[in-house]
Short mmCIF file of N, CA and C in Angstrom, two decimals:
data_model
loop_
_atom_site.label_atom_id
_atom_site.label_comp_id
_atom_site.label_asym_id
_atom_site.label_seq_id
_atom_site.Cartn_x
_atom_site.Cartn_y
_atom_site.Cartn_z
N MET G 12 0.79 -1.10 0.09
CA MET G 12 0.01 0.00 -0.11
C MET G 12 0.85 1.13 0.05
N GLY G 13 0.25 2.41 -0.33
CA GLY G 13 0.95 3.67 -0.58
C GLY G 13 1.43 4.30 0.74
N PRO G 14 1.81 5.56 0.71
CA PRO G 14 2.28 6.36 1.86
C PRO G 14 1.33 6.57 2.93
N ALA G 15 0.10 6.73 2.60
CA ALA G 15 -0.91 7.23 3.65
C ALA G 15 -1.82 6.19 4.04
N GLN G 16 -1.67 5.59 5.27
CA GLN G 16 -2.46 4.44 5.63
C GLN G 16 -3.07 4.76 6.93
N GLY G 17 -4.45 4.48 6.98
CA GLY G 17 -5.17 4.61 8.15
C GLY G 17 -5.19 3.41 8.94
N THR G 18 -4.84 3.35 10.21
CA THR G 18 -4.93 2.10 11.04
C THR G 18 -6.03 2.02 12.09
N GLY G 19 -6.65 3.15 12.41
CA GLY G 19 -7.70 3.15 13.44
C GLY G 19 -9.08 2.85 12.75
N PRO G 20 -10.09 2.88 13.57
CA PRO G 20 -11.39 2.59 13.13
C PRO G 20 -12.06 3.74 12.07
N PHE G 21 -12.78 3.29 11.18
CA PHE G 21 -13.45 4.21 10.41
C PHE G 21 -14.82 3.39 9.63
N ARG G 22 -15.69 4.14 9.16
CA ARG G 22 -16.79 3.60 8.55
C ARG G 22 -16.50 3.29 7.05
N CYS G 23 -17.09 2.06 6.62
CA CYS G 23 -17.08 1.72 5.32
C CYS G 23 -17.94 2.80 4.36
N PRO G 24 -17.52 3.01 3.24
CA PRO G 24 -18.06 4.04 2.57
C PRO G 24 -19.48 3.59 1.85
N LYS G 25 -19.71 2.25 1.77
CA LYS G 25 -20.87 1.59 1.18
C LYS G 25 -21.98 1.21 2.22
N CYS G 26 -21.52 0.55 3.13
CA CYS G 26 -22.55 0.10 4.17
C CYS G 26 -22.54 0.82 5.57
N GLY G 27 -21.53 1.46 5.83
CA GLY G 27 -21.34 2.30 7.04
C GLY G 27 -20.86 1.40 8.44
N SER G 28 -20.64 0.11 8.06
CA SER G 28 -20.05 -0.66 9.25
C SER G 28 -18.70 -0.07 9.62
N VAL G 29 -18.34 -0.24 10.93
CA VAL G 29 -17.19 0.13 11.43
C VAL G 29 -16.19 -0.93 11.05
N THR G 30 -14.96 -0.45 10.56
CA THR G 30 -13.84 -1.32 10.14
C THR G 30 -12.65 -0.69 10.57
N TRP G 31 -11.58 -1.34 10.43
CA TRP G 31 -10.17 -0.98 11.16
C TRP G 31 -9.01 -1.52 10.44
N GLY G 32 -7.95 -1.01 10.90
CA GLY G 32 -6.64 -1.43 10.53
C GLY G 32 -6.28 -1.55 8.98
N GLN G 33 -5.52 -2.59 8.66
CA GLN G 33 -4.96 -2.67 7.21
C GLN G 33 -6.03 -3.57 6.31
N LEU G 34 -7.13 -3.63 6.68
CA LEU G 34 -8.17 -4.50 5.97
C LEU G 34 -8.31 -3.83 4.72
N GLN G 35 -8.27 -4.61 3.60
CA GLN G 35 -8.38 -4.18 2.23
C GLN G 35 -9.84 -3.95 1.73
N HIS G 36 -10.77 -4.74 2.42
CA HIS G 36 -12.15 -4.76 2.04
C HIS G 36 -13.00 -4.86 3.39
N CYS G 37 -14.24 -4.30 3.43
CA CYS G 37 -15.12 -4.25 4.40
C CYS G 37 -15.52 -5.69 4.72
N PRO G 38 -15.37 -6.08 5.99
CA PRO G 38 -15.88 -7.44 6.39
C PRO G 38 -17.25 -7.79 6.27
N GLU G 39 -18.16 -6.64 6.09
CA GLU G 39 -19.55 -6.86 6.13
C GLU G 39 -20.05 -7.02 4.74
N CYS G 40 -19.53 -6.07 3.78
CA CYS G 40 -20.09 -6.00 2.49
C CYS G 40 -19.07 -6.17 1.30
N GLY G 41 -17.92 -6.32 1.71
CA GLY G 41 -16.76 -6.45 0.67
C GLY G 41 -16.38 -5.37 -0.16
N GLU G 42 -16.84 -4.12 0.29
CA GLU G 42 -16.48 -2.96 -0.49
C GLU G 42 -14.96 -2.68 -0.33
N SER G 43 -14.27 -2.25 -1.38
CA SER G 43 -12.77 -1.94 -1.27
C SER G 43 -12.68 -0.80 -0.37
N LEU G 44 -11.58 -0.63 0.44
CA LEU G 44 -11.41 0.41 1.45
C LEU G 44 -10.19 1.34 0.89
N THR G 45 -9.68 1.11 -0.33
CA THR G 45 -8.66 1.89 -0.93
C THR G 45 -8.97 2.52 -2.16
N VAL G 46 -8.42 3.56 -2.40
CA VAL G 46 -8.30 4.26 -3.79
C VAL G 46 -7.03 3.92 -4.47
N GLU G 47 -7.13 3.89 -5.71
CA GLU G 47 -5.79 3.47 -6.47
C GLU G 47 -5.49 4.61 -7.59
N CYS G 48 -4.26 5.09 -7.56
CA CYS G 48 -3.91 6.15 -8.61
C CYS G 48 -3.74 5.49 -9.95
N SER G 49 -4.43 5.90 -10.99
CA SER G 49 -4.38 5.21 -12.31
C SER G 49 -2.91 5.59 -12.86
N GLU G 50 -2.23 6.51 -12.45
CA GLU G 50 -0.92 6.86 -13.11
C GLU G 50 0.16 5.98 -12.60
N CYS G 51 0.37 5.93 -11.21
CA CYS G 51 1.47 5.37 -10.63
C CYS G 51 1.14 3.93 -9.86
N GLY G 52 -0.24 3.74 -9.61
CA GLY G 52 -0.62 2.55 -8.96
C GLY G 52 -0.53 2.67 -7.39
N GLY G 53 -0.10 3.90 -6.88
CA GLY G 53 -0.08 4.21 -5.36
C GLY G 53 -1.48 3.93 -4.79
N THR G 54 -1.60 3.46 -3.69
CA THR G 54 -2.94 3.32 -2.95
C THR G 54 -3.00 4.01 -1.59
N TRP G 55 -4.15 4.28 -1.18
CA TRP G 55 -4.32 4.97 0.03
C TRP G 55 -5.82 4.66 0.51
N ARG G 56 -6.20 4.94 1.75
CA ARG G 56 -7.63 4.65 2.34
C ARG G 56 -8.53 5.77 1.72
N TYR G 57 -9.64 5.31 1.45
CA TYR G 57 -10.79 6.16 0.95
C TYR G 57 -11.16 7.42 1.81
N ILE G 58 -10.80 7.16 3.06
CA ILE G 58 -11.09 8.24 4.03
C ILE G 58 -10.15 9.56 3.84
N TYR G 59 -8.91 9.37 3.24
CA TYR G 59 -8.22 10.50 2.70
C TYR G 59 -8.66 10.96 1.50
N ASP G 60 -9.39 12.30 1.47
CA ASP G 60 -10.04 12.59 0.29
C ASP G 60 -9.10 13.44 -0.60
N TYR G 61 -8.01 12.76 -1.15
CA TYR G 61 -7.09 13.51 -1.82
C TYR G 61 -7.64 13.95 -3.32
N THR G 62 -7.12 15.06 -3.85
CA THR G 62 -7.47 15.50 -5.11
C THR G 62 -6.26 15.12 -5.99
N TYR G 63 -5.05 15.05 -5.38
CA TYR G 63 -3.89 14.62 -6.15
C TYR G 63 -3.18 13.50 -5.33
N CYS G 64 -2.66 12.56 -6.12
CA CYS G 64 -1.95 11.42 -5.56
C CYS G 64 -0.84 11.79 -4.70
N PRO G 65 -0.79 11.37 -3.60
CA PRO G 65 0.42 11.62 -2.67
C PRO G 65 1.79 11.11 -3.12
N SER G 66 1.69 10.07 -4.02
CA SER G 66 3.05 9.48 -4.41
C SER G 66 3.56 10.06 -5.64
N CYS G 67 2.66 10.37 -6.69
CA CYS G 67 3.26 10.98 -7.93
C CYS G 67 2.58 12.27 -8.30
N GLY G 68 1.49 12.87 -7.66
CA GLY G 68 0.96 14.20 -7.86
C GLY G 68 0.00 14.27 -9.06
N ALA G 69 -0.41 13.07 -9.53
CA ALA G 69 -1.44 13.09 -10.64
C ALA G 69 -2.75 13.37 -10.00
N LYS G 70 -3.58 14.06 -10.71
CA LYS G 70 -4.99 14.28 -10.29
C LYS G 70 -5.80 12.89 -10.21
N VAL G 71 -6.52 12.75 -9.15
CA VAL G 71 -7.05 11.39 -8.85
C VAL G 71 -8.64 11.62 -8.82
N GLY G 72 -9.40 10.56 -9.08
CA GLY G 72 -10.83 10.69 -8.90
C GLY G 72 -11.26 9.78 -7.69
N LYS G 73 -12.37 9.49 -7.60
CA LYS G 73 -12.90 8.70 -6.51
C LYS G 73 -13.04 7.28 -6.63
N GLN G 74 -12.39 6.67 -7.63
CA GLN G 74 -12.48 5.14 -8.09
C GLN G 74 -11.74 4.40 -7.02
N ARG G 75 -12.37 3.42 -6.47
CA ARG G 75 -11.69 2.53 -5.40
C ARG G 75 -11.03 1.46 -6.28
N SER G 76 -9.97 1.03 -5.46
CA SER G 76 -8.94 0.00 -5.86
C SER G 76 -9.75 -1.35 -6.02
N LYS G 77 -9.31 -2.33 -6.78
CA LYS G 77 -9.86 -3.52 -6.85
C LYS G 77 -8.96 -4.48 -6.10
N LEU G 78 -7.89 -4.06 -5.37
CA LEU G 78 -7.15 -5.03 -4.56
C LEU G 78 -7.87 -6.02 -3.80
#
């Protein structure tokens, strides 16, 4: 995973269940909990609402990773 990693509790963007740590997907609904940069492949938690990739600086959208 990329440079910005959340390890504390947070809510799933799809179902709202509380999840935590380094999980890649929500244990309740399977939703991906990471966003992936289409330019460099860097990943980060969806809770970081970045406009630009923290790894390469490319403008990013809200598409979640399929990791």
